[in-house]
mmCIF file of C-alpha atoms in Angstrom:
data_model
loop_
_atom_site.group_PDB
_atom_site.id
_atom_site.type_symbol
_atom_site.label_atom_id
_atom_site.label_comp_id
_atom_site.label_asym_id
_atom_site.label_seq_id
_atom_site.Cartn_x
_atom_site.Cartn_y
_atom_site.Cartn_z
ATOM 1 C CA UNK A 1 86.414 155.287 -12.156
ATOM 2 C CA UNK A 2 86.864 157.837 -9.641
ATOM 3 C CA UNK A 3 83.928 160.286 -9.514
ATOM 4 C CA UNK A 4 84.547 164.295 -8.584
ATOM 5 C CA UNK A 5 82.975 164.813 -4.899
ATOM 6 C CA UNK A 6 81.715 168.349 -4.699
ATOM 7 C CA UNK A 7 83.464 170.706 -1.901
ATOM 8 C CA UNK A 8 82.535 173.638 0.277
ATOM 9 C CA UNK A 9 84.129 176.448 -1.234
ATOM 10 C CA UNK A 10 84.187 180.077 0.615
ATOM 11 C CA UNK A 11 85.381 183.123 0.516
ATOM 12 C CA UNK A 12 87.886 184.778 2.612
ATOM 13 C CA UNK A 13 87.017 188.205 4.299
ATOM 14 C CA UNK A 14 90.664 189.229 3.474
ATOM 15 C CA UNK A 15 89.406 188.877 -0.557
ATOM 16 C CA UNK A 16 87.401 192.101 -0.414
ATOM 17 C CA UNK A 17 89.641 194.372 1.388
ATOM 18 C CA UNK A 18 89.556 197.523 1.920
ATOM 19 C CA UNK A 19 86.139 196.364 2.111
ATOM 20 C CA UNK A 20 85.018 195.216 5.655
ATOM 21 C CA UNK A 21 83.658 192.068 7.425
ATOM 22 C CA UNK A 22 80.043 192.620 6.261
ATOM 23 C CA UNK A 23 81.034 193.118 2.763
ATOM 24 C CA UNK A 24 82.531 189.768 2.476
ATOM 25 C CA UNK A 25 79.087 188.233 3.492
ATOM 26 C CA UNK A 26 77.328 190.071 1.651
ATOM 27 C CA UNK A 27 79.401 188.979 -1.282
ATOM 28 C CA UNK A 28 79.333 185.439 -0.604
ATOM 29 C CA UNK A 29 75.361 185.117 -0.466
ATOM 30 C CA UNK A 30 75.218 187.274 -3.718
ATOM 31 C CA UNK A 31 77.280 185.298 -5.376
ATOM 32 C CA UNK A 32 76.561 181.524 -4.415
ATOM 33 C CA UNK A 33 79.841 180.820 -1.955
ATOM 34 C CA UNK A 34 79.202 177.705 0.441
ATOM 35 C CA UNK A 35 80.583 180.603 3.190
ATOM 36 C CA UNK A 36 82.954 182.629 4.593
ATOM 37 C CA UNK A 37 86.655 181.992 5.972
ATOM 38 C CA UNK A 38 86.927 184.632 8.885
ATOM 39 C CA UNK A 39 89.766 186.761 8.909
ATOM 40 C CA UNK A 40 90.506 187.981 12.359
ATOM 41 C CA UNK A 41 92.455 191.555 11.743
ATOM 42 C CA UNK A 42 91.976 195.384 12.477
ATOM 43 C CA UNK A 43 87.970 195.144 11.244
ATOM 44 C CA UNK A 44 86.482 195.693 14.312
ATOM 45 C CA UNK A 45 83.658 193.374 13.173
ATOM 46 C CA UNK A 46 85.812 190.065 12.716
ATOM 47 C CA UNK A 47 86.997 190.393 16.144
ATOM 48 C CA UNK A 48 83.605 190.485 17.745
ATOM 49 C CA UNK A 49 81.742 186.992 17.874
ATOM 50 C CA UNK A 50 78.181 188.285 18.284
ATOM 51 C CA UNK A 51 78.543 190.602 15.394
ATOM 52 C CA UNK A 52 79.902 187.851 13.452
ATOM 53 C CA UNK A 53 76.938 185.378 14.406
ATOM 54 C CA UNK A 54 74.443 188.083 13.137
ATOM 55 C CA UNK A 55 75.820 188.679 9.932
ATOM 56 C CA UNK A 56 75.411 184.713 9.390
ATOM 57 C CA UNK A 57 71.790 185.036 10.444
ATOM 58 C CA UNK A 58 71.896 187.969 7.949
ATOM 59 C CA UNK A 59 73.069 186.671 4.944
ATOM 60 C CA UNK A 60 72.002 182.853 5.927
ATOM 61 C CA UNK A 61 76.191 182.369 4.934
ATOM 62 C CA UNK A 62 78.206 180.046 7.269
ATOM 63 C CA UNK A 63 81.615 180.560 8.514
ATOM 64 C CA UNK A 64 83.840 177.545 7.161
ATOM 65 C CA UNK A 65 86.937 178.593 8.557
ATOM 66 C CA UNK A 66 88.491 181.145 11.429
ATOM 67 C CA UNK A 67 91.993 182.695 10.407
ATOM 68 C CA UNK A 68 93.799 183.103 13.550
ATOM 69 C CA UNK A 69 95.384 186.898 13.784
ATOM 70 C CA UNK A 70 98.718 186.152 13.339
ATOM 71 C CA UNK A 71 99.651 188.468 10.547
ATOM 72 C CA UNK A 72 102.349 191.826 11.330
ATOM 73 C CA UNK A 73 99.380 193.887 10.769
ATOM 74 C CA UNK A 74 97.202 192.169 13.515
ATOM 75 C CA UNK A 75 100.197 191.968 16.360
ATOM 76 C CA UNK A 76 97.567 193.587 18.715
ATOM 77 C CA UNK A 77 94.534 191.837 17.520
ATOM 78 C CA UNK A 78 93.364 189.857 20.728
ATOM 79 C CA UNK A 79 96.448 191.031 23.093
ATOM 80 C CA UNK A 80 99.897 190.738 22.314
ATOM 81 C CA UNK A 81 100.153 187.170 23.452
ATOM 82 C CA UNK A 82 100.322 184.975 20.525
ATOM 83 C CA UNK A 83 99.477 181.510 22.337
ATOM 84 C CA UNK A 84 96.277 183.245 23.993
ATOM 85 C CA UNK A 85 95.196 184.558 20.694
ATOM 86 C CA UNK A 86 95.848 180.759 19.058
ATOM 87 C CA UNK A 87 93.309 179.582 22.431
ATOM 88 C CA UNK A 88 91.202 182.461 21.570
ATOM 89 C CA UNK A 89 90.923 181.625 17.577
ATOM 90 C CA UNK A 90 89.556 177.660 18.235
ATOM 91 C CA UNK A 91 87.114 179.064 20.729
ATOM 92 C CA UNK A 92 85.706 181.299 18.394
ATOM 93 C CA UNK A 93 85.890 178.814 16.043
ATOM 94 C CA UNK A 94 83.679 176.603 18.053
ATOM 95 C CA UNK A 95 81.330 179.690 18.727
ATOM 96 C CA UNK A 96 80.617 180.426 15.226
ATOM 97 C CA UNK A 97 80.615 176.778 13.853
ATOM 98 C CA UNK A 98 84.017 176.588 11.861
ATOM 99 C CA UNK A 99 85.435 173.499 11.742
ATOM 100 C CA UNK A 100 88.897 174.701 10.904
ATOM 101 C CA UNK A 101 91.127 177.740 12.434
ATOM 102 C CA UNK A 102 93.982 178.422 9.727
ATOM 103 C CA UNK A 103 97.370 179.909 12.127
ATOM 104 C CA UNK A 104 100.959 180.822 10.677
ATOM 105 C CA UNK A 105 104.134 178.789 11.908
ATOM 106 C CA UNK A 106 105.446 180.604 14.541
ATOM 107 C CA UNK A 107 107.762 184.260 14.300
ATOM 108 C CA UNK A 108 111.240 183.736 14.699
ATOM 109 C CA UNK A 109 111.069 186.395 17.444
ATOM 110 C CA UNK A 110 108.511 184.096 19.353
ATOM 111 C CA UNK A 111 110.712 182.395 20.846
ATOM 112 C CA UNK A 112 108.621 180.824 23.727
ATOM 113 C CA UNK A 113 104.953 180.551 21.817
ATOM 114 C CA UNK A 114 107.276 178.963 19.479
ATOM 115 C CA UNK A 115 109.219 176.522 22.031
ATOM 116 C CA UNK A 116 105.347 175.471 22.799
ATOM 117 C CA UNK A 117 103.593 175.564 19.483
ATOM 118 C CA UNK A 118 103.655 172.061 18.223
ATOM 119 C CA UNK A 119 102.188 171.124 21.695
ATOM 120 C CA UNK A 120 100.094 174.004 22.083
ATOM 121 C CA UNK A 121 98.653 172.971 18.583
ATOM 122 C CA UNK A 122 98.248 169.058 19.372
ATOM 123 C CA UNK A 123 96.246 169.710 23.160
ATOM 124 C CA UNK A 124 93.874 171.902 21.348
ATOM 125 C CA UNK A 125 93.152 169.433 18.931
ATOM 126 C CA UNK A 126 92.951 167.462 21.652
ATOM 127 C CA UNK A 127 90.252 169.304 23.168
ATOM 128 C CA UNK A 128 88.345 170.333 20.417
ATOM 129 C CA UNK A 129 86.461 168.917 17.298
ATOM 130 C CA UNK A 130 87.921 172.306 15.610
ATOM 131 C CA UNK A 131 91.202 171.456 13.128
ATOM 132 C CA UNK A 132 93.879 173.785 13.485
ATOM 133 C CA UNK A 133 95.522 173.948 9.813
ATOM 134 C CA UNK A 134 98.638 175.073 9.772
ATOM 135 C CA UNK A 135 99.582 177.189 7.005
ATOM 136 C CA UNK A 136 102.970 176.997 4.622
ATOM 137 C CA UNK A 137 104.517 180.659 4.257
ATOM 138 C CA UNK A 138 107.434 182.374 2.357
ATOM 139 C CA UNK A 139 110.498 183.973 2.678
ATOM 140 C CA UNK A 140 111.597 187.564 2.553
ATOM 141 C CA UNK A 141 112.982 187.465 -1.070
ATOM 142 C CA UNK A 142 116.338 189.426 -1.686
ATOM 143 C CA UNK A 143 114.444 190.451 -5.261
ATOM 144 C CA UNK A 144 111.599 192.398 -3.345
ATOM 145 C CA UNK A 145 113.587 195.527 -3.881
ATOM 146 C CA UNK A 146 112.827 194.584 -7.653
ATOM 147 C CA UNK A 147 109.247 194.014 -7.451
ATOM 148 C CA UNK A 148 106.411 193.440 -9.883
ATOM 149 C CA UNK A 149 107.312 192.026 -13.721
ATOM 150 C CA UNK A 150 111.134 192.936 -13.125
ATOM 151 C CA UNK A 151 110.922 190.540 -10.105
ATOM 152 C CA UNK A 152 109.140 187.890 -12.058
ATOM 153 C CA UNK A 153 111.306 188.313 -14.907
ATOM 154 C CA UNK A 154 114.644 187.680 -12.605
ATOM 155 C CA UNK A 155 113.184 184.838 -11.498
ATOM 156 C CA UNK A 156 112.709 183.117 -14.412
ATOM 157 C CA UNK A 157 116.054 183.910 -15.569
ATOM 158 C CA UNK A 158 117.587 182.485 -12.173
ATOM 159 C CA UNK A 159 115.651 179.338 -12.173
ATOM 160 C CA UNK A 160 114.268 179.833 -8.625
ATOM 161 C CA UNK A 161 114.168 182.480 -6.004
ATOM 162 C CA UNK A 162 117.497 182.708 -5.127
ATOM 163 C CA UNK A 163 118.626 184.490 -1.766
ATOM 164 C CA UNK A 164 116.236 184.884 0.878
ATOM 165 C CA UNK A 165 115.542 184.456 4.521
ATOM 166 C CA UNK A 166 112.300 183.051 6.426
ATOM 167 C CA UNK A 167 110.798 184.873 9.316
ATOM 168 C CA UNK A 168 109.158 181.402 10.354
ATOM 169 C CA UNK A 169 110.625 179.183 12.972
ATOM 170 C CA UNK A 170 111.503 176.721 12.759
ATOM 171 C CA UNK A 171 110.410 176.824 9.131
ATOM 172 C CA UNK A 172 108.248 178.737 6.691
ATOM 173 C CA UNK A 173 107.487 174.826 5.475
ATOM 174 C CA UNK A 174 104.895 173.036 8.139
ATOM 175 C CA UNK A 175 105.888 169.782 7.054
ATOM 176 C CA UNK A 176 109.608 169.919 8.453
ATOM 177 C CA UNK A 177 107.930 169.955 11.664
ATOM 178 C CA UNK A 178 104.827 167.873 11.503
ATOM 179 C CA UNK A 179 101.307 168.369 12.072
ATOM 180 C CA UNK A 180 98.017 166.724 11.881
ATOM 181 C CA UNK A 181 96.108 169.288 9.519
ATOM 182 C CA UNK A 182 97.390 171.598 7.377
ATOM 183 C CA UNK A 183 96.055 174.759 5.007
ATOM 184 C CA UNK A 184 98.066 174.970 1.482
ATOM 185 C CA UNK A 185 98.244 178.488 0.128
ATOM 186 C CA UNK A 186 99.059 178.377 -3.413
ATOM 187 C CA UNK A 187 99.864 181.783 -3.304
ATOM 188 C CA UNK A 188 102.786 181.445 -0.997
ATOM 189 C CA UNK A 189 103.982 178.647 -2.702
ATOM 190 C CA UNK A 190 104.332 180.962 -6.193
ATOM 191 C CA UNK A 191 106.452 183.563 -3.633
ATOM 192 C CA UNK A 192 108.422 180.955 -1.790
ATOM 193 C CA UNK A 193 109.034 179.047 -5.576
ATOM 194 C CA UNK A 194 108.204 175.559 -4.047
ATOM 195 C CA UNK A 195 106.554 172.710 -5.967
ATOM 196 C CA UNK A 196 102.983 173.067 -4.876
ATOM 197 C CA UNK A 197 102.075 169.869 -6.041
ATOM 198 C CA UNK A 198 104.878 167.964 -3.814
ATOM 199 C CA UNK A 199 103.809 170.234 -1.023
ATOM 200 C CA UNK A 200 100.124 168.530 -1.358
ATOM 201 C CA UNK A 201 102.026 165.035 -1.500
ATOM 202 C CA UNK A 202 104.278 166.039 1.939
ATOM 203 C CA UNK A 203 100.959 167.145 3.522
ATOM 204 C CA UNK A 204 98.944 163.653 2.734
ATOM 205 C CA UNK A 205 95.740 163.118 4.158
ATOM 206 C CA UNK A 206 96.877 166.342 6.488
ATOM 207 C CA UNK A 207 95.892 168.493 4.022
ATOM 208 C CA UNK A 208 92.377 170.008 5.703
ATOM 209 C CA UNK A 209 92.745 173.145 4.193
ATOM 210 C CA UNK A 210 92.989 175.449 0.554
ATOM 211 C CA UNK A 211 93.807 178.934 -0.065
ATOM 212 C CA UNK A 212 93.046 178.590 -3.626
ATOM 213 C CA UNK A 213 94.836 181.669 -5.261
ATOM 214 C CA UNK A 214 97.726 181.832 -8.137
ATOM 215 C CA UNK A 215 100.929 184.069 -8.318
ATOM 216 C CA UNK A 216 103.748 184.207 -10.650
ATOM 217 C CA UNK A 217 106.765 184.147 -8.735
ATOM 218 C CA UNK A 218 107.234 187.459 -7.558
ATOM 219 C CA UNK A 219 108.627 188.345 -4.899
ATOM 220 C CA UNK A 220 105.567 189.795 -3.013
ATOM 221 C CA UNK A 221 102.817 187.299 -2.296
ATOM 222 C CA UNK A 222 100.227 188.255 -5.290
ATOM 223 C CA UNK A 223 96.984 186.038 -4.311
ATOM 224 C CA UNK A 224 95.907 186.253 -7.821
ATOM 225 C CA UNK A 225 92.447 185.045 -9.392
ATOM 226 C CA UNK A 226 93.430 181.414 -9.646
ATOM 227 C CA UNK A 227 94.182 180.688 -13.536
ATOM 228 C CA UNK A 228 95.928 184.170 -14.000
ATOM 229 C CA UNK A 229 99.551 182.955 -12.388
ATOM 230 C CA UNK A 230 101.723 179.954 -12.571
ATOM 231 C CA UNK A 231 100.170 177.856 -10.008
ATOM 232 C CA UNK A 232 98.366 174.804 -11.203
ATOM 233 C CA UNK A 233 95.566 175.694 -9.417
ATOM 234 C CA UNK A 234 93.369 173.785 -11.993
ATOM 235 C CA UNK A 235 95.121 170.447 -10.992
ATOM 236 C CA UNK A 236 95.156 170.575 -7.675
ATOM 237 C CA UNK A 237 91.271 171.383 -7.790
ATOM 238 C CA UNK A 238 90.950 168.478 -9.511
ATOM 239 C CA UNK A 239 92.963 166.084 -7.281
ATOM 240 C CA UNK A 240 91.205 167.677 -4.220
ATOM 241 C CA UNK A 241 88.095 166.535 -5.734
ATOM 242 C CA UNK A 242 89.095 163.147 -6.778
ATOM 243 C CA UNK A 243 90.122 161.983 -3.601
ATOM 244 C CA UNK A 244 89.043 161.906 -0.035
ATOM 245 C CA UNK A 245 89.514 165.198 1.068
ATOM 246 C CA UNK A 246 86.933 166.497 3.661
ATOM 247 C CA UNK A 247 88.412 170.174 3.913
ATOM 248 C CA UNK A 248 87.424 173.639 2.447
ATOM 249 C CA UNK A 249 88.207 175.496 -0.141
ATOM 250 C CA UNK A 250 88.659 179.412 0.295
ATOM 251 C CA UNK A 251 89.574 181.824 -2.367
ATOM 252 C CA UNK A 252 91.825 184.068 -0.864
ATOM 253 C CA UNK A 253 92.417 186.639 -3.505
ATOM 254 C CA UNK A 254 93.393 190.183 -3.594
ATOM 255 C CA UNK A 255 91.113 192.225 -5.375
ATOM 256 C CA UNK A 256 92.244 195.755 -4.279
ATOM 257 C CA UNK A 257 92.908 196.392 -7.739
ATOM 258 C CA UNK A 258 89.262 197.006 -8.686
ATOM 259 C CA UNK A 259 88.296 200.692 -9.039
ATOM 260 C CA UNK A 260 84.447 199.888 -8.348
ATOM 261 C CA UNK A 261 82.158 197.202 -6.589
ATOM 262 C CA UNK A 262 81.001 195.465 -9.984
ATOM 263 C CA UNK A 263 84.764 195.381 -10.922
ATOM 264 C CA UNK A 264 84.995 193.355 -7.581
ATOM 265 C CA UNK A 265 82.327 191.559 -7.672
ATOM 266 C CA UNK A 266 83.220 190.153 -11.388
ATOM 267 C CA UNK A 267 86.639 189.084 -9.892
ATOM 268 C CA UNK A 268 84.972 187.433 -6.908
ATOM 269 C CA UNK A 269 82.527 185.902 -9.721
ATOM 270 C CA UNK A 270 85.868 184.632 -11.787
ATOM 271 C CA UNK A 271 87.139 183.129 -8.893
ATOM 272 C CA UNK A 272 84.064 181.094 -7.693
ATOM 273 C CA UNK A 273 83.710 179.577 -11.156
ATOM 274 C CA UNK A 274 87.085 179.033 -11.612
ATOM 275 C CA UNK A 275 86.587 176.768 -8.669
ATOM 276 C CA UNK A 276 83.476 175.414 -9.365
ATOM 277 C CA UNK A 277 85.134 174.310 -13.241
ATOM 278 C CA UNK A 278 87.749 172.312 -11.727
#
């Protein structure tokens, strides 16, 4: 019989926005988290290592995981130069004790950082005891115009996403190219209408790292509370925990919905036990 191994599961500082770096901590120790995935954006705070070390004297809450600032909204985060800010993201890594630096496939548009990425990604492994998780994305969904229920609704009707076109390169999948560790969002894979669970089975033993989140199929990436989309978030939990994985566990969830903190703090609640369940 194969008995459940308990995993470290954290919270992403992206779950509390428009909340800041601090909150996210603070959150995490209140609520029993194992610690924090680091999301390295505008926040002044998450770019600036000795701030970040104090909160985890703080709130005695460890950072699990860096998120490299790759997103459209972070171009400038760390200079414009994507491969320095990919160098910059396992140091820090190293400097706050993560074990695991979560980066986005490449832009299209980067052509060169992504000519080099699949080596740039294998030396710093190389060098470092730090895993660099790459992360599967989704497309830009011709239904977007649609949006929320209406979006949903299409999709079901369609079977499947229909017409849309990645911004990744080479693709929005990791596993067409190849890597040693990878981070499975479950959101994305509701957006990008993939099987999540044959995702996990392409990844293998690669798979280092999970955005635990649900979505419906819409075409904008919901990260809902896990349970409340389409994802079988449950099951993979479970098959995480049954087998030999060694990784983390994030909830990356939006909660800007919530009109107040204890609204926020109950969804941030939901999630953790959702986790903790299964």
């Amino acid at each position: 019989m194969v008995t459940a191994q308990r995993i470290a599961v954290g919270l992403s500082t992206a779950s509390v926005y428009p909340e800041n770096t601090e909150a996210a901590f603070r959150f995490a120790a209140d609520l029993g988290y194992d610690g924090v995935e680091l999301m390295v954006w505008a926040d002044s705070v998450s770019q600036d290592l000795s701030a970040v070390k104090a909160l985890i004297r703080k709130y005695g809450i460890p950072v699990l995981a860096v998120h490299a600032p790759c997103l459209l909204i972070s171009q400038r985060v760390w200079g414009a130069d994507p491969a320095a800010k990919l160098d910059r993201s396992v140091r820090a890594a190293e400097t706050v004790g993560a074990a695991t630096v979560v980066v986005h496939p490449p832009f299209r548009w980067q052509r060169r950082y992504a000519d080099g990425f699949v080596d740039q990604v294998a030396a710093l492994e190389d060098r470092s005891h730090v895993s660099v998780a790459v992360e599967n994305m989704y497309p830009m969904r011709a239904d977007v115009l649609f949006g929320g229920n209406r979006g949903v609704e299409r999709l079901r009707k369609r079977g499947g996403p229909g017409r849309a076109l990645s911004a990744y390169s080479p693709s929005l999948d990791p596993t067409d190219t190849g890597f040693r560790h990878y981070t499975l969002d479950l959101s994305h894979t509701a957006t990008a209408g993939m099987d999540s669970m044959a995702l996990a089975d392409r990844m293998g033993m690669g798979l280092t790292h999970l955005h635990l989140a649900d979505g419906r199929g819409s075409s904008v990436d919901e990260h809902l509370i896990p349970g409340a989309g389409s994802q079988p978030c449950a099951e993979m939990c479970r098959r995480l925990a049954e087998s030999d994985f060694a990784g983390q566990v994030v909830l990356e969830v939006s909660t800007q919905s919530a009109r107040t903190r204890a609204e926020r703090t109950a969804m941030l609640r939901r999630a953790l036990e959702f986790a903790r369940e299964h």
